[in-house]
Short mmCIF file of C-alpha atoms and ligand atoms in Angstrom, two decimals:
data_model
loop_
_atom_site.label_atom_id
_atom_site.label_comp_id
_atom_site.label_asym_id
_atom_site.label_seq_id
_atom_site.Cartn_x
_atom_site.Cartn_y
_atom_site.Cartn_z
CA VAL A 1 26.71 -28.13 8.53
CA ALA A 2 26.46 -30.67 5.73
CA LYS A 3 23.69 -33.15 6.25
CA ALA A 4 23.95 -36.91 5.59
CA ARG A 5 21.07 -38.15 3.46
CA GLY A 6 19.55 -41.65 3.58
CA SER A 7 21.32 -42.61 0.37
CA GLY A 8 24.67 -41.98 2.01
CA GLN A 9 25.10 -38.87 -0.08
CA VAL A 10 26.21 -35.79 1.68
CA GLU A 11 24.42 -32.64 0.74
CA VAL A 12 27.05 -29.95 0.74
CA PHE A 13 25.68 -27.45 -1.71
CA ASP A 14 22.61 -25.36 -1.59
CA GLU A 15 22.46 -25.39 2.17
CA ASP A 16 21.50 -21.73 2.25
CA ALA A 17 18.72 -22.32 -0.21
CA SER A 18 17.32 -25.20 1.79
CA HIS A 19 17.48 -23.12 4.97
CA ARG A 20 15.70 -20.37 3.18
CA SER A 21 12.98 -22.66 1.92
CA ARG A 22 12.52 -24.20 5.38
CA ASP A 23 12.26 -20.70 6.84
CA ARG A 24 9.68 -19.90 4.23
CA LEU A 25 7.63 -22.95 5.14
CA ASP A 26 7.81 -22.06 8.83
CA LEU A 27 6.81 -18.52 8.12
CA ARG A 28 3.96 -19.64 5.91
CA ALA A 29 2.54 -21.80 8.68
CA GLU A 30 3.06 -19.16 11.35
CA LEU A 31 1.48 -16.49 9.22
CA LEU A 32 -1.78 -18.44 9.20
CA LEU A 33 -1.89 -17.93 12.98
CA ALA A 34 -0.32 -14.49 13.17
CA ARG A 35 -3.56 -12.58 13.16
CA SER A 36 -5.24 -14.62 15.86
CA ARG A 37 -2.07 -14.33 17.92
CA GLY A 38 -2.24 -10.55 17.73
CA GLN A 39 1.05 -10.27 15.83
CA LEU A 40 -0.31 -8.11 13.01
CA HIS A 41 -0.84 -4.39 13.19
CA LEU A 42 -1.07 -1.45 10.86
CA ALA A 43 1.27 1.49 10.43
CA TYR A 44 -0.09 4.66 8.86
CA GLN A 45 1.88 6.86 6.47
CA PRO A 46 0.36 10.25 5.67
CA ILE A 47 -0.22 11.43 2.13
CA PHE A 48 0.41 15.18 1.98
CA ALA A 49 -0.55 18.04 -0.28
CA LEU A 50 2.91 19.09 -1.44
CA ASP A 51 2.10 22.81 -1.41
CA SER A 52 0.27 23.32 1.91
CA ARG A 53 1.67 20.22 3.66
CA ALA A 54 -1.89 19.35 4.71
CA ILE A 55 -2.57 15.65 5.24
CA VAL A 56 -5.23 14.44 2.82
CA ALA A 57 -5.15 10.73 3.68
CA PHE A 58 -3.18 7.98 5.35
CA GLU A 59 -1.94 4.78 3.72
CA ALA A 60 -2.38 1.70 5.91
CA LEU A 61 0.70 -0.56 5.80
CA LEU A 62 0.68 -4.01 7.33
CA ARG A 63 3.28 -5.02 9.91
CA TRP A 64 4.03 -8.47 11.32
CA THR A 65 5.94 -8.71 14.57
CA HIS A 66 7.26 -12.26 14.76
CA PRO A 67 8.23 -13.51 18.23
CA HIS A 68 11.69 -14.69 17.04
CA HIS A 69 12.41 -12.94 13.77
CA GLY A 70 11.16 -9.51 14.87
CA THR A 71 9.54 -7.38 12.20
CA VAL A 72 9.03 -9.36 9.02
CA PRO A 73 8.73 -6.96 6.05
CA PRO A 74 5.51 -7.10 4.00
CA ASP A 75 7.53 -7.66 0.83
CA VAL A 76 8.47 -11.02 2.39
CA PHE A 77 5.24 -12.13 4.05
CA ILE A 78 2.55 -10.81 1.68
CA PRO A 79 3.69 -13.17 -1.12
CA LEU A 80 3.58 -16.06 1.38
CA ALA A 81 0.07 -15.05 2.46
CA GLU A 82 -0.92 -14.97 -1.20
CA GLU A 83 0.43 -18.50 -1.73
CA THR A 84 -1.57 -19.95 1.17
CA GLY A 85 -4.65 -17.85 0.54
CA ALA A 86 -4.31 -16.36 4.03
CA ILE A 87 -4.22 -12.94 2.38
CA VAL A 88 -7.99 -13.07 1.91
CA GLU A 89 -8.73 -13.13 5.63
CA ILE A 90 -5.78 -10.87 6.47
CA GLY A 91 -6.85 -8.40 3.80
CA GLN A 92 -10.39 -8.23 5.21
CA TRP A 93 -8.92 -7.59 8.63
CA VAL A 94 -6.61 -4.85 7.29
CA LEU A 95 -9.53 -3.09 5.63
CA ALA A 96 -11.74 -3.36 8.72
CA GLN A 97 -8.96 -2.15 11.00
CA ALA A 98 -8.08 0.78 8.73
CA CYS A 99 -11.76 1.72 8.45
CA ARG A 100 -12.22 1.64 12.23
CA GLN A 101 -9.17 3.87 12.63
CA LEU A 102 -10.39 6.33 10.02
CA ALA A 103 -13.87 6.47 11.62
CA GLN A 104 -12.15 7.34 14.89
CA TRP A 105 -10.12 10.15 13.25
CA HIS A 106 -13.26 11.45 11.54
CA ARG A 107 -14.72 12.12 14.98
CA LEU A 108 -11.98 14.71 15.58
CA PRO A 109 -12.64 18.15 14.08
CA GLU A 110 -9.20 18.06 12.43
CA GLY A 111 -9.89 14.62 10.96
CA ARG A 112 -12.79 15.70 8.84
CA GLY A 113 -12.55 14.79 5.17
CA LEU A 114 -9.52 12.60 5.78
CA GLY A 115 -9.12 9.60 3.45
CA MET A 116 -7.67 6.14 4.07
CA SER A 117 -5.74 4.24 1.43
CA VAL A 118 -5.56 0.45 1.67
CA ASN A 119 -3.40 -1.92 -0.41
CA LEU A 120 -5.15 -4.86 -2.03
CA SER A 121 -3.68 -8.10 -3.23
CA PRO A 122 -4.94 -9.35 -6.61
CA VAL A 123 -5.82 -12.60 -4.82
CA GLN A 124 -8.45 -10.71 -2.81
CA LEU A 125 -10.09 -9.43 -5.96
CA HIS A 126 -10.59 -12.92 -7.32
CA GLN A 127 -12.85 -13.95 -4.43
CA PRO A 128 -16.57 -14.34 -5.02
CA GLN A 129 -18.57 -11.35 -3.77
CA ALA A 130 -15.33 -9.42 -3.24
CA ALA A 131 -16.89 -6.06 -4.07
CA GLU A 132 -19.90 -6.53 -1.80
CA ARG A 133 -17.68 -7.71 1.04
CA THR A 134 -15.43 -4.69 0.67
CA LEU A 135 -18.37 -2.28 0.69
CA ASP A 136 -19.91 -4.06 3.69
CA VAL A 137 -16.72 -3.56 5.71
CA ILE A 138 -16.55 0.13 4.79
CA ARG A 139 -20.18 0.77 5.69
CA ALA A 140 -20.00 -1.28 8.89
CA ALA A 141 -17.41 1.21 10.13
CA GLY A 142 -19.86 4.03 9.44
CA LEU A 143 -17.83 5.37 6.53
CA HIS A 144 -18.81 6.42 3.04
CA PRO A 145 -17.11 4.51 0.18
CA ALA A 146 -15.60 7.83 -0.99
CA ASP A 147 -13.58 7.96 2.25
CA ILE A 148 -11.60 4.93 1.09
CA TRP A 149 -8.88 4.66 -1.53
CA LEU A 150 -7.95 1.16 -2.69
CA GLU A 151 -4.47 0.55 -4.12
CA ILE A 152 -4.09 -2.05 -6.81
CA THR A 153 -0.89 -3.46 -8.26
CA GLU A 154 -1.80 -6.30 -10.49
CA HIS A 155 0.92 -8.93 -10.79
CA SER A 156 -0.89 -10.99 -13.37
CA TYR A 157 -3.01 -10.38 -16.40
CA LEU A 158 -6.24 -8.47 -15.97
CA ARG A 159 -8.93 -10.97 -15.15
CA HIS A 160 -12.60 -10.42 -15.64
CA GLU A 161 -13.16 -10.47 -11.86
CA VAL A 162 -10.74 -7.59 -11.40
CA THR A 163 -12.58 -5.44 -13.92
CA GLU A 164 -15.91 -6.27 -12.26
CA TYR A 165 -14.61 -5.60 -8.77
CA ALA A 166 -13.08 -2.28 -9.74
CA GLY A 167 -16.18 -1.28 -11.68
CA ALA A 168 -18.50 -1.98 -8.76
CA LEU A 169 -16.31 -0.17 -6.24
CA GLY A 170 -15.71 2.78 -8.53
CA ALA A 171 -19.46 3.09 -9.09
CA ALA A 172 -20.02 3.07 -5.31
CA GLY A 173 -17.60 5.99 -4.92
CA VAL A 174 -14.41 4.28 -3.73
CA HIS A 175 -11.28 5.91 -5.18
CA LEU A 176 -9.10 3.46 -7.06
CA VAL A 177 -5.35 3.95 -7.00
CA LEU A 178 -2.86 2.35 -9.36
CA ASP A 179 0.16 1.75 -7.12
CA ASP A 180 3.82 1.63 -8.21
CA PHE A 181 2.92 3.21 -11.53
CA GLY A 182 5.56 2.82 -14.19
CA THR A 183 6.93 -0.49 -12.89
CA ALA A 184 6.43 -3.87 -14.47
CA TYR A 185 3.39 -4.51 -12.32
CA SER A 186 1.23 -1.70 -13.54
CA ASN A 187 0.76 -0.56 -17.05
CA LEU A 188 -1.33 1.64 -19.24
CA SER A 189 -3.92 -0.98 -20.12
CA TYR A 190 -5.20 -0.81 -16.52
CA LEU A 191 -6.06 2.82 -17.08
CA LYS A 192 -8.20 1.80 -20.01
CA ARG A 193 -9.93 -1.10 -18.31
CA LEU A 194 -10.40 0.07 -14.72
CA PRO A 195 -11.94 3.27 -13.31
CA ILE A 196 -8.64 4.43 -11.83
CA GLU A 197 -8.62 7.97 -10.39
CA ILE A 198 -5.20 8.15 -8.79
CA LEU A 199 -1.69 7.17 -9.97
CA LYS A 200 1.12 6.55 -7.55
CA ILE A 201 4.43 7.37 -9.12
CA ASP A 202 6.80 4.63 -8.04
CA LYS A 203 9.61 5.63 -5.70
CA SER A 204 12.23 4.24 -8.06
CA PHE A 205 11.49 7.25 -10.34
CA VAL A 206 10.98 9.74 -7.52
CA SER A 207 14.40 8.98 -6.06
CA GLY A 208 16.03 10.00 -9.34
CA VAL A 209 14.25 13.27 -10.08
CA THR A 210 17.07 15.35 -8.65
CA GLY A 211 19.99 12.95 -8.89
CA PRO A 212 23.06 13.59 -11.04
CA GLY A 213 23.54 11.77 -14.34
CA GLY A 214 20.61 9.34 -14.37
CA GLY A 215 18.46 12.10 -12.90
CA HIS A 216 17.57 13.28 -16.37
CA LEU A 217 15.88 10.05 -17.31
CA ASP A 218 13.82 9.75 -14.11
CA LEU A 219 12.85 13.39 -14.40
CA SER A 220 11.58 12.79 -17.93
CA ILE A 221 9.67 9.70 -16.83
CA VAL A 222 8.00 11.53 -13.95
CA ARG A 223 7.13 14.39 -16.27
CA ALA A 224 5.60 11.90 -18.72
CA ILE A 225 3.58 10.19 -15.97
CA LEU A 226 2.26 13.56 -14.80
CA ALA A 227 1.28 14.38 -18.38
CA ILE A 228 -0.61 11.08 -18.64
CA ALA A 229 -2.36 11.78 -15.34
CA ASP A 230 -3.22 15.28 -16.46
CA SER A 231 -4.59 14.32 -19.83
CA LEU A 232 -6.73 11.54 -18.33
CA GLY A 233 -7.96 13.74 -15.46
CA LEU A 234 -6.21 11.64 -12.81
CA VAL A 235 -4.52 12.72 -9.59
CA ALA A 236 -0.85 11.78 -9.14
CA ILE A 237 0.85 10.92 -5.87
CA ALA A 238 4.64 10.76 -5.68
CA GLU A 239 5.78 8.01 -3.31
CA GLY A 240 9.13 7.67 -1.58
CA ILE A 241 10.02 11.39 -1.31
CA GLU A 242 13.15 11.45 0.84
CA THR A 243 14.67 14.90 0.26
CA GLU A 244 13.54 18.50 0.17
CA ASP A 245 15.01 18.79 -3.34
CA GLN A 246 12.81 15.94 -4.53
CA ARG A 247 9.73 17.58 -2.99
CA ALA A 248 10.56 20.90 -4.63
CA ALA A 249 11.21 19.27 -8.01
CA LEU A 250 7.93 17.36 -7.89
CA ARG A 251 6.01 20.47 -6.92
CA ALA A 252 7.60 22.38 -9.76
CA LEU A 253 6.52 19.61 -12.15
CA GLY A 254 2.94 20.06 -10.94
CA CYS A 255 2.61 16.98 -8.73
CA ARG A 256 0.09 17.86 -6.01
CA LEU A 257 0.34 14.96 -3.58
CA GLY A 258 3.20 13.02 -2.07
CA GLN A 259 4.40 10.73 0.67
CA GLY A 260 7.81 9.66 1.85
CA TYR A 261 10.27 9.58 4.72
CA LEU A 262 10.96 13.31 4.30
CA LEU A 263 7.37 14.10 5.18
CA SER A 264 6.69 11.22 7.57
CA ARG A 265 7.55 7.58 8.02
CA PRO A 266 4.73 5.07 8.50
CA LEU A 267 3.68 5.47 12.15
CA PRO A 268 1.67 3.62 14.78
CA ALA A 269 -1.92 4.91 14.97
CA ALA A 270 -1.42 6.99 18.11
CA GLN A 271 1.55 8.88 16.64
CA ALA A 272 -0.11 9.26 13.25
CA GLY A 273 -3.11 10.84 14.99
CA LEU A 274 -0.84 13.48 16.54
CA LEU A 275 0.06 14.72 13.05
CA LEU A 276 -3.56 15.73 12.58
CA ARG A 277 -3.39 18.28 15.37
CA PRO A 278 -3.88 21.79 14.02
CA GLN A 279 -0.44 23.10 15.05
CA SER A 280 1.33 20.40 13.06
CA GLN A 281 -0.13 21.39 9.70
CA MET A 282 -1.48 24.28 7.71
CA PRO A 283 -5.10 25.14 8.58
CA ALA A 284 -7.06 24.03 5.56
CA ARG A 285 -7.24 20.53 4.21
CA ALA A 286 -7.98 22.06 0.87
CA HIS A 287 -9.17 19.15 -1.14
CA ARG A 288 -10.34 15.65 -1.18
CA VAL A 289 -9.34 13.58 -4.11
CA GLY A 290 -11.96 12.86 -6.73
P1 LIG B 1 3.58 0.11 -1.38
O1 LIG B 1 2.10 0.03 -1.25
O2 LIG B 1 4.13 0.64 -2.64
O3 LIG B 1 4.03 0.95 -0.12
C1 LIG B 1 5.13 1.83 -0.12
C2 LIG B 1 6.31 1.25 0.61
O4 LIG B 1 7.38 2.20 0.60
C3 LIG B 1 6.06 0.94 2.08
O5 LIG B 1 6.86 -0.18 2.40
C4 LIG B 1 6.58 2.19 2.77
O6 LIG B 1 6.95 1.96 4.12
C5 LIG B 1 7.79 2.49 1.93
N1 LIG B 1 8.15 3.91 1.94
C6 LIG B 1 7.41 4.98 2.24
N2 LIG B 1 8.10 6.13 2.12
C7 LIG B 1 9.33 5.77 1.73
C8 LIG B 1 10.55 6.51 1.44
O7 LIG B 1 10.60 7.74 1.51
N3 LIG B 1 11.63 5.78 1.07
C9 LIG B 1 11.61 4.42 0.97
N4 LIG B 1 12.72 3.80 0.61
N5 LIG B 1 10.50 3.69 1.23
C10 LIG B 1 9.38 4.37 1.61
P2 LIG B 1 6.30 -1.39 3.26
O8 LIG B 1 5.42 -0.87 4.36
O9 LIG B 1 7.47 -2.24 3.61
O10 LIG B 1 5.36 -2.15 2.24
C11 LIG B 1 5.87 -2.77 1.10
C12 LIG B 1 4.77 -3.25 0.20
O11 LIG B 1 4.01 -4.28 0.82
C13 LIG B 1 3.75 -2.16 -0.14
O12 LIG B 1 4.25 -1.34 -1.16
C14 LIG B 1 2.56 -3.00 -0.56
O13 LIG B 1 2.69 -3.41 -1.89
C15 LIG B 1 2.70 -4.20 0.36
N6 LIG B 1 1.75 -4.06 1.46
C16 LIG B 1 1.89 -3.38 2.62
N7 LIG B 1 0.77 -3.50 3.39
C17 LIG B 1 -0.09 -4.26 2.68
C18 LIG B 1 -1.43 -4.74 2.92
O14 LIG B 1 -2.10 -4.46 3.93
N8 LIG B 1 -1.99 -5.55 1.95
C19 LIG B 1 -1.31 -5.85 0.79
N9 LIG B 1 -1.93 -6.65 -0.10
N10 LIG B 1 -0.09 -5.40 0.53
C20 LIG B 1 0.53 -4.60 1.46
MG1 LIG B 2 0.62 1.26 -1.66
MG1 LIG B 3 3.73 1.92 -4.03
MG1 LIG B 4 5.33 -1.22 -3.63
#
């Protein structure tokens, strides 16, 4: 419906855009309260060894269940949380929650050696004392820093704080992951400046490794990323594996770790825990990363 403005003008165009921006403002405000209202929770997606199908870690993925809009995807609400700064508090909560969950799984015999990977927003890294606060949360859960993998996708230029944060955490034993590797948001200079140990091959390349036509290009890119990882002594994880052919192709290329809907979707904690039961995987969790 066109709206009459005070000037007598009738605003007929851009109605969708103004709806969208009003929705965004509402969401921004509601997001500030979402955590205290118990609307946030984590889903856990396993990271598998592609050969043995053993689970080596879980990635914690944030979920927001909005009372009217239902599940709001993180690609929508994380940028809003970054704009308001709410991501700092939310990010601390995500880390604490993921650490508590991992500590619980570590108490099971089949959870021993399991890692937990947590996504970080660049905004979190720019906070004073960010590294100390991160390590405090990990230790408060009774974990060792080496149990935790932190995923970074920098959207902006590399700031001094980021280098410091990554340096301090790397020195403490935390495993640093460069997420979405190969996309605009992560590039080779990070590998030079930060103590990265793990590269996540973006799903946009993984989805093409077996496809017809364009498949050739993605295959070459994945092969090149694996060669970079290999020559720098890094571990590669393929993300977004959806078919058995993709898994087989990645294995044949020498990629050791992977995650994706083929292997498991992100799951609520209780269901994720069931995957750890001995009958649902090969006996040995052969390796920890790093
Ligand atoms: P990401 O870290 O690259 O996470 C991978 C995304 O791919 C997840 O989407 C996951 O559910 C999805 N995915 C996994 N396997 C497959 C597959 O086989 N096919 C396809 N098509 N998708 C797959 P999700 O959970 O919607 O998260 C989107 C992004 O939001 C994440 O990308 C991450 O950048 C961000 N995010 C999620 N949780 C957090 C968080 O706690 N903090 C921060 N700062 N960012 C987060
Ligand atoms: Mg990630
Ligand atoms: Mg990713
Ligand atoms: Mg992503």
